[in-house]
Coordinates of C-alpha atoms in Angstrom, one line a residue:
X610 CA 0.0 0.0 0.0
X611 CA 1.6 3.5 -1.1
X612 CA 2.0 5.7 2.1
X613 CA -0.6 7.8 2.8
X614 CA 1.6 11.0 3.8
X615 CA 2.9 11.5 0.5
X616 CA -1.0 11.3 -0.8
X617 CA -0.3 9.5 -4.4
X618 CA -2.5 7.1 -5.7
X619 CA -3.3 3.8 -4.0
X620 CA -4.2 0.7 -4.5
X621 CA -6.6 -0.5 -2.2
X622 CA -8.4 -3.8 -2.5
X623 CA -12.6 -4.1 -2.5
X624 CA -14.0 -6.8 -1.2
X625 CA -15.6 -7.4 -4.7
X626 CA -12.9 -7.0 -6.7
X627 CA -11.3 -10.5 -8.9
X628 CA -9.0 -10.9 -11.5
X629 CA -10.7 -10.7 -14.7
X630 CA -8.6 -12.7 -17.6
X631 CA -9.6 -11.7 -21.2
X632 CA -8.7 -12.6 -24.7
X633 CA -8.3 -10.0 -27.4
X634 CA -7.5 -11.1 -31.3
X635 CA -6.3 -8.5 -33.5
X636 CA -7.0 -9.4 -36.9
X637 CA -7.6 -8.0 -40.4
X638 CA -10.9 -8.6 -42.1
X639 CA -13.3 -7.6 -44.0
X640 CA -15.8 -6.1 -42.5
X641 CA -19.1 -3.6 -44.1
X642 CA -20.0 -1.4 -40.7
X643 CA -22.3 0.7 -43.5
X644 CA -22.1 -1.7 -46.1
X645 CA -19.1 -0.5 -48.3
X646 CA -16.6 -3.6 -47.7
X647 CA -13.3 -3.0 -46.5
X648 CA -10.1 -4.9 -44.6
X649 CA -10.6 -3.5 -41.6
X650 CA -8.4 -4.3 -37.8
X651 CA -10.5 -6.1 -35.6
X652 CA -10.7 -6.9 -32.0
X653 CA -11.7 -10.2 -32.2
X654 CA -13.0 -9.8 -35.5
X655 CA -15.6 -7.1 -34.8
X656 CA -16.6 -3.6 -35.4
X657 CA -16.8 -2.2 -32.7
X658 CA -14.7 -4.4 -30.5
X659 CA -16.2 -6.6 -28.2
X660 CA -17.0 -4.3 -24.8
X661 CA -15.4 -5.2 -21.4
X662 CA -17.4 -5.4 -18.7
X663 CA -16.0 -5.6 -14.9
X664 CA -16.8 -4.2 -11.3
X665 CA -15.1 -1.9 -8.9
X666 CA -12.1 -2.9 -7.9
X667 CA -11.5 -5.6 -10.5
X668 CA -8.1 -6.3 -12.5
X669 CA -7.5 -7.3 -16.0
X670 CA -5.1 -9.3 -17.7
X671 CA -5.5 -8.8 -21.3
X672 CA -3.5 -11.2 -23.1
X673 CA -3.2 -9.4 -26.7
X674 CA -2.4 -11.6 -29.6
X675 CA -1.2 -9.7 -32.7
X676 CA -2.4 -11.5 -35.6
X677 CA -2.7 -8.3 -38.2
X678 CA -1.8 -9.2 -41.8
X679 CA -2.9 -6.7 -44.3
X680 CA -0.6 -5.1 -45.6
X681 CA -2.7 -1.9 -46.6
X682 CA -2.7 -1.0 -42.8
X683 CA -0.2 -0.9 -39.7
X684 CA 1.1 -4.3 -39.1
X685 CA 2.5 -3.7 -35.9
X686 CA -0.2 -2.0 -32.5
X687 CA -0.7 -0.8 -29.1
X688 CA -3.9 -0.4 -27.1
X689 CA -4.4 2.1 -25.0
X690 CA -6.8 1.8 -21.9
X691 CA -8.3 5.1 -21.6
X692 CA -9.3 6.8 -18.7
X693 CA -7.8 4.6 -16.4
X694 CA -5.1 5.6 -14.0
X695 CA -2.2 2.7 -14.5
X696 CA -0.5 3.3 -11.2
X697 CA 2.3 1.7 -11.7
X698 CA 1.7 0.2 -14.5
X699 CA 2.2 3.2 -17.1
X700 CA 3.5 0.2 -18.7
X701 CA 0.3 -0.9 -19.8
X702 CA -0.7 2.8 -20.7
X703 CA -0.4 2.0 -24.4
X704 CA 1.0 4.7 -26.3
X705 CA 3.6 3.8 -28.7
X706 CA 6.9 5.4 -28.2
X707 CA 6.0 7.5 -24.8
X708 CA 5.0 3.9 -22.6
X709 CA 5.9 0.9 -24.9
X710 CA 7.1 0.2 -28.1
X711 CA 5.0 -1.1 -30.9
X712 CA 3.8 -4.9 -30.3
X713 CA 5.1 -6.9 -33.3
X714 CA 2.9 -9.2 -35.6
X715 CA 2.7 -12.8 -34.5
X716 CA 3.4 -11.4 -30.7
X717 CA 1.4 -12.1 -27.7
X718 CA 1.8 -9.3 -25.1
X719 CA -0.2 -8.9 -21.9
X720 CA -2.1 -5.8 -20.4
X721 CA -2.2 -6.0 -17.3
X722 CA -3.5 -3.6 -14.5
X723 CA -5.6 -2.8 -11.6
X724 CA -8.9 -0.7 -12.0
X725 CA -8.3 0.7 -9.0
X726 CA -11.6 2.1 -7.8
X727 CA -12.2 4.0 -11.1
X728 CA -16.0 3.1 -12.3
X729 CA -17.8 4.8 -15.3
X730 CA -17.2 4.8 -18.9
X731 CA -13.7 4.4 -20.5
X732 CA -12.7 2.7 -23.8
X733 CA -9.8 1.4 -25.9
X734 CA -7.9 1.9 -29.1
X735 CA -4.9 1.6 -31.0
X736 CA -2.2 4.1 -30.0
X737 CA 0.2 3.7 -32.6
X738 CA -0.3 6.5 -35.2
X739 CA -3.8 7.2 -36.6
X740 CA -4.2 3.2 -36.5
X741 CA -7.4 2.9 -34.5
X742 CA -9.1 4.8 -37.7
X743 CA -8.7 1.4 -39.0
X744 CA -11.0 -0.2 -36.2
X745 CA -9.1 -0.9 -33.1
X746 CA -11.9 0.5 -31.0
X747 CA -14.0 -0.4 -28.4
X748 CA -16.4 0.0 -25.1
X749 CA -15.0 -0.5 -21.9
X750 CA -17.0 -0.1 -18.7
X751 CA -16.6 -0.6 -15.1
X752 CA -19.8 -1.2 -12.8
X753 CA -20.3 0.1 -9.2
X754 CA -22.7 -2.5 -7.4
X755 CA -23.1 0.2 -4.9
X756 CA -22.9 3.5 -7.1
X757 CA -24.3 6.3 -5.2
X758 CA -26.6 7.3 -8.0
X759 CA -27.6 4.2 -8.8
X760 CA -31.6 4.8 -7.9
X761 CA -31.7 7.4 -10.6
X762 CA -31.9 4.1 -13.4
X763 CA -33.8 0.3 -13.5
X764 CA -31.8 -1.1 -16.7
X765 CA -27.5 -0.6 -16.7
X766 CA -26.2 -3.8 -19.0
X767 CA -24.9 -4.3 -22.0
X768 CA -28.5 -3.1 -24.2
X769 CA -27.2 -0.2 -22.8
X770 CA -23.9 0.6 -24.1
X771 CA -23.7 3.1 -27.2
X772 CA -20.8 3.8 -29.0
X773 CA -20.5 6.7 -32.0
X774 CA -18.3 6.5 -34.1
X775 CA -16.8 8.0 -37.7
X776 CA -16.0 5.1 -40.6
X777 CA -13.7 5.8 -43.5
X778 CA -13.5 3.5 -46.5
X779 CA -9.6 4.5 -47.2
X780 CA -7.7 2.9 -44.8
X781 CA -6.0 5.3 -42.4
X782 CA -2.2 5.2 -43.6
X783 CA -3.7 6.7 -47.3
X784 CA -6.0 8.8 -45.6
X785 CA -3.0 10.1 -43.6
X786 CA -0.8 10.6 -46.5
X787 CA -3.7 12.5 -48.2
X788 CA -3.8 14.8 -45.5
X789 CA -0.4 15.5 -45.2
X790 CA -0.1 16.3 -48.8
X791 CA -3.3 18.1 -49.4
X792 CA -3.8 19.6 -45.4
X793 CA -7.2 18.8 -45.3
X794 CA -7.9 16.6 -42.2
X795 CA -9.8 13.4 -43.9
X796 CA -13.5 13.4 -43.9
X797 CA -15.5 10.4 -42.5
X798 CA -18.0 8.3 -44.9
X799 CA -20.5 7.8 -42.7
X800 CA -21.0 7.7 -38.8
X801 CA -22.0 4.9 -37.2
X802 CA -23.9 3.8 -34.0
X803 CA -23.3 1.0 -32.3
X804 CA -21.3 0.1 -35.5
X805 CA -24.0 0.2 -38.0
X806 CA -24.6 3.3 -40.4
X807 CA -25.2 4.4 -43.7
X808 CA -23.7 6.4 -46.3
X809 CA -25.3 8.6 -49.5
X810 CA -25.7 6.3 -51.8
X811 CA -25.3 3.3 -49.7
X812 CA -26.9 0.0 -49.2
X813 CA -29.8 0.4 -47.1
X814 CA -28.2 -1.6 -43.7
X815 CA -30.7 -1.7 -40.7
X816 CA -30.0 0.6 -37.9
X817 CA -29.0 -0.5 -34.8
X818 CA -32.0 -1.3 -32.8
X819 CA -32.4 -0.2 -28.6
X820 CA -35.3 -2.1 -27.4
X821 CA -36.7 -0.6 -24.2
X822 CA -39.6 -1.1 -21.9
X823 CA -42.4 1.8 -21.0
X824 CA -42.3 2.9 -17.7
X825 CA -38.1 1.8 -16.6
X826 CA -35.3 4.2 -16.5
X827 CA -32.2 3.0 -18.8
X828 CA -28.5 4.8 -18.4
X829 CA -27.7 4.8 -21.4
X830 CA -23.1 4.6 -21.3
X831 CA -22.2 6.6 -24.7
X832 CA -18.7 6.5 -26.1
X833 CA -17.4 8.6 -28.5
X834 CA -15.0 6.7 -30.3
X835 CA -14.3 9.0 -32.9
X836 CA -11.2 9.8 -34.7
X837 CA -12.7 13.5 -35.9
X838 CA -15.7 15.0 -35.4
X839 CA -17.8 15.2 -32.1
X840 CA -21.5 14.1 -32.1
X841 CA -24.6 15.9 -30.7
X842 CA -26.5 13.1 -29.3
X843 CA -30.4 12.9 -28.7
X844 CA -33.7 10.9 -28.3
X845 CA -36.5 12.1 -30.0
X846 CA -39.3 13.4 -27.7
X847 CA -37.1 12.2 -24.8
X848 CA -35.4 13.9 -22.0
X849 CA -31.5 13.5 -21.1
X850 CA -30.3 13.3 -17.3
X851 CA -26.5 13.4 -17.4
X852 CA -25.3 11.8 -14.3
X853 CA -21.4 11.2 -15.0
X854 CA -18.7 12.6 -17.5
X855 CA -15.5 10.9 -18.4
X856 CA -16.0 8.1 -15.5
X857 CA -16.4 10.7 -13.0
X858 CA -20.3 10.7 -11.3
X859 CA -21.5 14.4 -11.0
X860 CA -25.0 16.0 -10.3
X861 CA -28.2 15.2 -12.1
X862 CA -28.9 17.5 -15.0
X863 CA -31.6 17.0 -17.2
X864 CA -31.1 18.6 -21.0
X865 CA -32.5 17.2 -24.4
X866 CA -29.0 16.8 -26.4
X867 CA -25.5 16.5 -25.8
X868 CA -22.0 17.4 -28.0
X869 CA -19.5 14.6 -27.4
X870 CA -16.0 15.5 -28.4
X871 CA -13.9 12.4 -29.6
X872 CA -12.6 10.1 -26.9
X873 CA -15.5 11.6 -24.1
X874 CA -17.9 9.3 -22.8
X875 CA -21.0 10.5 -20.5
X876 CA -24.1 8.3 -18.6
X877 CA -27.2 9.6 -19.2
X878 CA -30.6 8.2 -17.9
X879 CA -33.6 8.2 -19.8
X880 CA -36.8 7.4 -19.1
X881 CA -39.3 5.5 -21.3
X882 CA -41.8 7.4 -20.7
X883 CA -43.5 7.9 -24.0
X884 CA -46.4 6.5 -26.0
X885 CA -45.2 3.0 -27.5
X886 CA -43.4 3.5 -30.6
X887 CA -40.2 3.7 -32.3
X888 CA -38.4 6.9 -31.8
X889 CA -34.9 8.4 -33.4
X890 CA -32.0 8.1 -31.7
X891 CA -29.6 10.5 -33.1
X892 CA -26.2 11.5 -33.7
X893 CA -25.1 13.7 -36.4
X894 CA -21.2 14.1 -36.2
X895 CA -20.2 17.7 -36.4
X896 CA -17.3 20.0 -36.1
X897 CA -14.8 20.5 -39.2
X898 CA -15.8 17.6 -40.6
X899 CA -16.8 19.5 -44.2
X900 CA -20.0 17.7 -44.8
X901 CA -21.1 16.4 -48.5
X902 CA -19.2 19.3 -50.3
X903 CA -16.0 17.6 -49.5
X904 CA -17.3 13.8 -49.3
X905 CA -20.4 13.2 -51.4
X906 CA -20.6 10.0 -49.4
X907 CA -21.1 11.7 -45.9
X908 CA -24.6 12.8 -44.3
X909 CA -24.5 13.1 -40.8
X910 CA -27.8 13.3 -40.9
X911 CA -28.0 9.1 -41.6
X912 CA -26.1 8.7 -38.1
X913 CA -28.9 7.0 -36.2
X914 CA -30.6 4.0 -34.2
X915 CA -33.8 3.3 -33.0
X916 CA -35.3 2.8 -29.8
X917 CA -38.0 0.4 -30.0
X918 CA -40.4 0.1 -27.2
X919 CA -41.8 -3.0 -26.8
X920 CA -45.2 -3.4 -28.5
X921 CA -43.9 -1.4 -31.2
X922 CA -43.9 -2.4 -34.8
X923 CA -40.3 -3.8 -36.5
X924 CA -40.5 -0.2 -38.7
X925 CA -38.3 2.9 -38.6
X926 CA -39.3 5.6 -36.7
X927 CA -41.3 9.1 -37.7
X928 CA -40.3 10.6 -35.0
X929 CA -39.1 14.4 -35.3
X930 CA -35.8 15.6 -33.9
X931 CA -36.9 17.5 -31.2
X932 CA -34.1 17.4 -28.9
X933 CA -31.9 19.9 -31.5
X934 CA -35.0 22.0 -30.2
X935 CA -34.1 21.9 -26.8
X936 CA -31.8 22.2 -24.0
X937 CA -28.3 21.4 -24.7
X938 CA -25.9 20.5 -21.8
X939 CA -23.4 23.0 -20.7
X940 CA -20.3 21.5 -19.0
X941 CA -19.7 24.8 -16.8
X942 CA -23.4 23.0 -14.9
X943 CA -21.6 19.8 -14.4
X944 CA -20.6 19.7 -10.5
X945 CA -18.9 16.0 -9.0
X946 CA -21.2 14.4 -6.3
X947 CA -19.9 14.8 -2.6
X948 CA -17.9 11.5 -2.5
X949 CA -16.1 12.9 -5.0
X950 CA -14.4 15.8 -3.3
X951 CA -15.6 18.6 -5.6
X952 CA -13.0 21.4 -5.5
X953 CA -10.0 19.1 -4.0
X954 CA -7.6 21.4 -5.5
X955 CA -8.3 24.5 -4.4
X956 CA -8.5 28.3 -5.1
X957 CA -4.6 28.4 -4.4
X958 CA -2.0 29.3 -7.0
X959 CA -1.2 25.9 -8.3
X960 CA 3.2 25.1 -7.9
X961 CA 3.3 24.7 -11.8
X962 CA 1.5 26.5 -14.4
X963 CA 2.1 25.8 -17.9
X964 CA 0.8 27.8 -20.8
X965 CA 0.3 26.0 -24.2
X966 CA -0.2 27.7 -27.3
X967 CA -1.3 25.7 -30.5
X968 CA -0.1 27.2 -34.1
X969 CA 0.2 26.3 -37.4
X970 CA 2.9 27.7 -39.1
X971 CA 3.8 24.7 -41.0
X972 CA 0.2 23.3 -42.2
X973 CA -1.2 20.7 -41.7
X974 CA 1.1 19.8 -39.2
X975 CA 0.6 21.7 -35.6
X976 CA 3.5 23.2 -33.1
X977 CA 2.6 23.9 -28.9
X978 CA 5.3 26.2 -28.0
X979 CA 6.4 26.3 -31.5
X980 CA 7.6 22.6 -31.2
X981 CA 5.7 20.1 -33.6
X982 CA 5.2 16.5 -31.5
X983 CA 7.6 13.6 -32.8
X984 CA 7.8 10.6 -31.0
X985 CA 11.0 9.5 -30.0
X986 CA 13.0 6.4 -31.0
X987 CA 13.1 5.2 -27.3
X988 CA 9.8 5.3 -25.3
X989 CA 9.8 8.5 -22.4
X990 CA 8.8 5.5 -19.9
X991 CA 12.2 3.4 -21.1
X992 CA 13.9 6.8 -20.4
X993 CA 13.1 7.7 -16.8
X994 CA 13.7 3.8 -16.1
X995 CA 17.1 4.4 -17.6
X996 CA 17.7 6.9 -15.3
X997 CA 16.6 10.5 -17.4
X998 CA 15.3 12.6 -14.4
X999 CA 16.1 16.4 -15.6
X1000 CA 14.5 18.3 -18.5
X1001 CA 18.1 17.8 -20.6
X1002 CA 18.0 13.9 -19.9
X1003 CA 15.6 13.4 -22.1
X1004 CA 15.3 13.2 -26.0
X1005 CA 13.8 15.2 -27.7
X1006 CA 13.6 17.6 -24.1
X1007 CA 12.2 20.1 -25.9
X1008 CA 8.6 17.7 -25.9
X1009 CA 9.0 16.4 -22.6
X1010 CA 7.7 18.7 -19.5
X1011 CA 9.1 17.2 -16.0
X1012 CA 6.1 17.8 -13.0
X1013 CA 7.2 17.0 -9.4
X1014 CA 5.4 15.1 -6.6
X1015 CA 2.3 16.2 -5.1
X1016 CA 2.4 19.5 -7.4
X1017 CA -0.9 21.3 -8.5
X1018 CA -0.3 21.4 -12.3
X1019 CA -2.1 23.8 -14.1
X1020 CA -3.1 24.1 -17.6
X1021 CA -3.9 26.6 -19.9
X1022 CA -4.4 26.4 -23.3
X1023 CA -5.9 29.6 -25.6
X1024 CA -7.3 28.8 -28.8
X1025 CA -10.0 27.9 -31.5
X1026 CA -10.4 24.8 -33.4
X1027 CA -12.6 22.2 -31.1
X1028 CA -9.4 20.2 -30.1
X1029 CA -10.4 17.7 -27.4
X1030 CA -7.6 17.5 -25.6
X1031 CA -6.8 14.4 -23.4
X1032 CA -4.4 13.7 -20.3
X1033 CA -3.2 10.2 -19.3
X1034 CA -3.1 9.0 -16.3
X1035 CA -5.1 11.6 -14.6
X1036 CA -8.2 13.0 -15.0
X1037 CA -8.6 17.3 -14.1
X1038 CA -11.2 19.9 -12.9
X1039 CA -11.8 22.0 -16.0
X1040 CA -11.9 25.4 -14.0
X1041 CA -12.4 27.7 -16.7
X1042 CA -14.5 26.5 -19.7
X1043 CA -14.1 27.9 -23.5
X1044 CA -15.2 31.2 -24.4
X1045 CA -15.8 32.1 -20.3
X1046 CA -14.5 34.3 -17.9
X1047 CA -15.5 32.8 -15.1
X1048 CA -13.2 30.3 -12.5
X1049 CA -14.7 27.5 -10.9
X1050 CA -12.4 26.6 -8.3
X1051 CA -15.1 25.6 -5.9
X1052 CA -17.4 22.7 -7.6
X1053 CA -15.5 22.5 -11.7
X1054 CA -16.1 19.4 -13.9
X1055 CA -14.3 16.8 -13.7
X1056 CA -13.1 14.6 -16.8
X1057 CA -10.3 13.3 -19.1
X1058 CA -11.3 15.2 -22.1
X1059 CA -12.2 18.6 -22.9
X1060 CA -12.5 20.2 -25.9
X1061 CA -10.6 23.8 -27.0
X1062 CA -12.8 26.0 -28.4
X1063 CA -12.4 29.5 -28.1
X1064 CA -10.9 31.6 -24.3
X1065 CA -8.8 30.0 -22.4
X1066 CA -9.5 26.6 -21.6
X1067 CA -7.7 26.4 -18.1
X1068 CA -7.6 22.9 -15.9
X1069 CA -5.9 21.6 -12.9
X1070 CA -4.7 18.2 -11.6
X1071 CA -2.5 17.0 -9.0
X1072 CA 0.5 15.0 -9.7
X1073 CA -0.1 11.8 -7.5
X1074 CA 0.8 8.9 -10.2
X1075 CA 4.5 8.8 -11.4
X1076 CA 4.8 7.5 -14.8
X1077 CA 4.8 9.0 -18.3
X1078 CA 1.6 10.5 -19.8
X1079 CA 0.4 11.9 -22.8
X1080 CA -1.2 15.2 -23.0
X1081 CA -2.9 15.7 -26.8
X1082 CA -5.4 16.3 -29.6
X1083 CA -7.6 13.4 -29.5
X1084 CA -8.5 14.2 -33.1
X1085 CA -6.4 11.4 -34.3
X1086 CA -5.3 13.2 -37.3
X1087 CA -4.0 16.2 -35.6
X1088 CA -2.2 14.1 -33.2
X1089 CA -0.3 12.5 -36.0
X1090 CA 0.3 16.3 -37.0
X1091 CA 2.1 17.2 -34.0
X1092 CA -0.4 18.3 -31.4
X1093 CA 1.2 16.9 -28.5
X1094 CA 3.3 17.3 -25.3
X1095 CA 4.1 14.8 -22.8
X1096 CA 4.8 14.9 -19.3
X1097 CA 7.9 13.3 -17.4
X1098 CA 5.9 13.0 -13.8
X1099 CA 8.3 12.5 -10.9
X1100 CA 11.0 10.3 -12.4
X1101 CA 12.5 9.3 -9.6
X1102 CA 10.1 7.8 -7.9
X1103 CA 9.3 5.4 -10.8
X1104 CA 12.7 3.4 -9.8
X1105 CA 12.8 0.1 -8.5
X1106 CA 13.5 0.1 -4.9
X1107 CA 10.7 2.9 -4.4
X1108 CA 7.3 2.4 -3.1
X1109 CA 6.2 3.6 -6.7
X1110 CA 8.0 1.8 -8.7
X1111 CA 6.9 0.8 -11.8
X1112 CA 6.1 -3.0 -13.1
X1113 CA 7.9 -3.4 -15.9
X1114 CA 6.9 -7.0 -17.4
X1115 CA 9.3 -9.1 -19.6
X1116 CA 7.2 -9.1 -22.3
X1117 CA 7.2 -5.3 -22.2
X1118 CA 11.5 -4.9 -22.1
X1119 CA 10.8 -7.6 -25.3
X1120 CA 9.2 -4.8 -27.5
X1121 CA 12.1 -2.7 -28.0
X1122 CA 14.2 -4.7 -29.3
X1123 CA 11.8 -7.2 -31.3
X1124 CA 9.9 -4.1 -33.1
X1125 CA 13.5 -2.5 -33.9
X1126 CA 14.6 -5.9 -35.4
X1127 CA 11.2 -5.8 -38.0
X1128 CA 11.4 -4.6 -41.9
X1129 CA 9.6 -1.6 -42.4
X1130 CA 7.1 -3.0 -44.1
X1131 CA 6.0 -4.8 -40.8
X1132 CA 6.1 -2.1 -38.3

């Protein structure tokens, strides 16, 4: 157990918790999410991938088995877990070349970690280049037997998982060349809920289907696994209580649509309240995505599902979108409940500010600070195990900002241009939202992703979990541009003989050296 003095994450047991052993294939195969064919890299041989399901308190041990083929796409993977902490296993993180290096073809490799008391919504996808474009997606959601808000809702399983998503039928390592020849940031086919869409022109494929029963309250887990846009999210004629962002529960607040930025997740409860009937469920991807002038294929407004209430004919709905109409949540109203120690970090100066301006001198490919993101040859986690522990120790150290223990961290980040930004192993209290003046120190949202739009996005978190973690664009292009930093927290403490050290499987100090051995052509 860490020492509670120093007041870094621990790792306390629950008397619920197991070991959860999972299975996850990575193959290539052809797959028609909205019936255009394509190779596409599957978890297990599905689109989405299959969703994990545990309780508070569980571990995993994902044993990973590379089996990718095509040679279209990345050969080589990673997966990261997102949203969850990895204390002490930043190993398991997932990002190529900042935690690991890439997992070979015909390699097994094992993620394992502790959930460590996190519950909510998180997911997982390739972290090596724009890869996960591809496919390598998918739900991941932790159950709290005992949540706090759990009398909100009848009906939490898997019926009620819903992931959003953008589908390209280029595969990502063409649509990335395009983008870095032409600069325009690629522009989905079609969007897709629960894996199932339709594009202009398209095959007629059935919507996903939501069956629910009049009279029970369903939270409704959505994941936005999106590589681009961000989705506004509604039921027609239905209401919309938001009850957690990011895996973080906050206060009840009822609005008719939501914008999900790629890589957020929310709960939401709805009640099936309504005369029995089909109704829309909808989620038109927005934000820069260009719309049918610049991909006659794409209609956002053909990203739906149906919620069928029992009793109600097999037939597509003609319901109207009413929930455009309506309220649409603010995150600035989002407060955490009690147990989660709203405000923890207080009105106080933080010990480290940082101040990260975004350019584009150099389209399409992005600077912060006027350094462009490029992943280094040796991962930053390798590095501080190696011994790197100031700002020059490191390569490139220009990329690489060093935070100490138990240090307030603030962020602030000016700019347009809807970037969701994203922050591993941690999650922050957004204290000042875009476009707003005001400062929340007192009850501020608390999530891993938030988008910049306009101001002076400003958020705090408290460095409590040695490792290395990536702080970036979760639009997966722009990532691949150079919209990136990463931060080197508390090196030291991530050595062996330290009560934080980091578990460093052999399968793990295997990667280096086995990807670095492959021909290019299988990296």
């Amino acid at each position: 157990m860490f020492p509670v003095a120093l007041g870094l994450i621990s790792l306390l047991p629950f008397a619920f918790a197991e070991l959860r052993n999972f299975e996850l294939n990575i193959v290539s195969t052809p797959l028609a999410p909205d019936g255009f064919e394509r190779q596409v890299i599957a978890p297990n041989g599905t689109y989405p991938g299959p969703t994990f399901m545990v309780n508070k308190g569980d571990s995993v041990d994902i044993a990973m088995n590379n089996l990718l083929v095509d040679p279209t796409m990345r050969r080589s993977t990673s997966i990261h877990w997102h949203g969850f902490f990895q204390a002490r296993t930043s190993y398991a993180d997932g990002p190529a070349f900042v935690n690991q290096c890439p997992i070979p073809p015909n390699t097994t490799f094992h993620y394992a970690f502790d959930t460590a008391g996190q519950t909510g919504n998180y997911w997982y996808h390739s972290h090596l280049s724009t890869q996960y474009c591809d496919g390598l997606r998918g739900a991941f959601a932790v159950y709290d037997p005992e949540d706090p808000l759990g009398d909100l809702y009848d009906v939490d399983d898997e019926t009620t998982i819903i992931t959003l998503s953008d589908w390209y039928h280029v595969v990502a390592p063409d649509a990335q060349a395009d983008f870095f020849q032409s600069g325009t940031v690629p522009i989905p086919d079609s969007g897709l809920i629960n894996g199932v869409g339709r594009y202009v022109g398209g095959p007629e494929v059935p919507f996903a289907v939501i069956n629910v029963e009049q009279g029970k309250r369903y939270r409704f887990r959505v994941f936005a696994l999106s590589c681009r846009p961000f989705f506004t999210w509604s039921i027609d004629n239905h209401n919309l209580t938001v009850m957690e962002l990011d895996g973080v529960e906050h206060d009840p607040v009822t609005v008719q649509n939501v914008d999900i930025y790629a890589a957020q997740r929310f709960s939401a409860v709805v009640e099936a309240n309504q005369p029995v009937d089909n109704y829309w469920m909808r989620a038109p991807p927005t934000g820069g995505v260009g719309g049918a002038a610049g991909n006659p294929n794409f209609n956002p407004n053909l990203t739906l599902a149906i919620v069928r209430y029992a009793g109600a004919p097999d037939a597509e709905p003609t319901s109207n979108n009413t929930g455009i109409l309506g309220t649409k949540l603010d995150d600035a109203n989002m407060h955490p409940i009690a147990s989660e120690d709203p405000g923890k970090l207080g009105s106080g100066p933080p010990d480290i500010f940082f101040e990260l301006n975004i350019a584009q001198p150099n389209p399409p490919f992005f600077d912060i600070n006027n350094i462009s993101y490029i992943s280094p040859t040796l991962p930053l986690l390798l590095q501080i195990l190696s011994g790197a522990a100031q700002p020059l120790d490191f390569l490139p150290s220009n990329q690489v900002l060093l935070i100490t223990p138990n240090a307030t961290i603030e962020v602030s980040i000016p700019g347009t241009g809807a970037h969701p930004f994203h922050l591993h192993g941690h999650n922050f209290d957004v204290i000042r939202q875009p476009n707003s003046n005001v400062t929340n120190f007192v009850n501020p949202p608390r999530r891993d992703v938030t988008p910049i739009n306009g101001g002076n996005t400003t958020f705090r978190f408290k460095a409590d979990n040695p490792g290395a973690w990536f702080l970036h664009c979760h639009i997966d292009w722009h990532l691949e541009a150079g919209l990136a930093v990463v931060f080197a927290e508390s090196p030291s403490l991530n050595l062996e003989g330290t009560p934080f050290s980091q578990t460093t499987p052999k399968d793990w100090e295997d990667l280096c050296p086995d990807y670095n051995a492959l021909a290019p052509e299988l990296q």
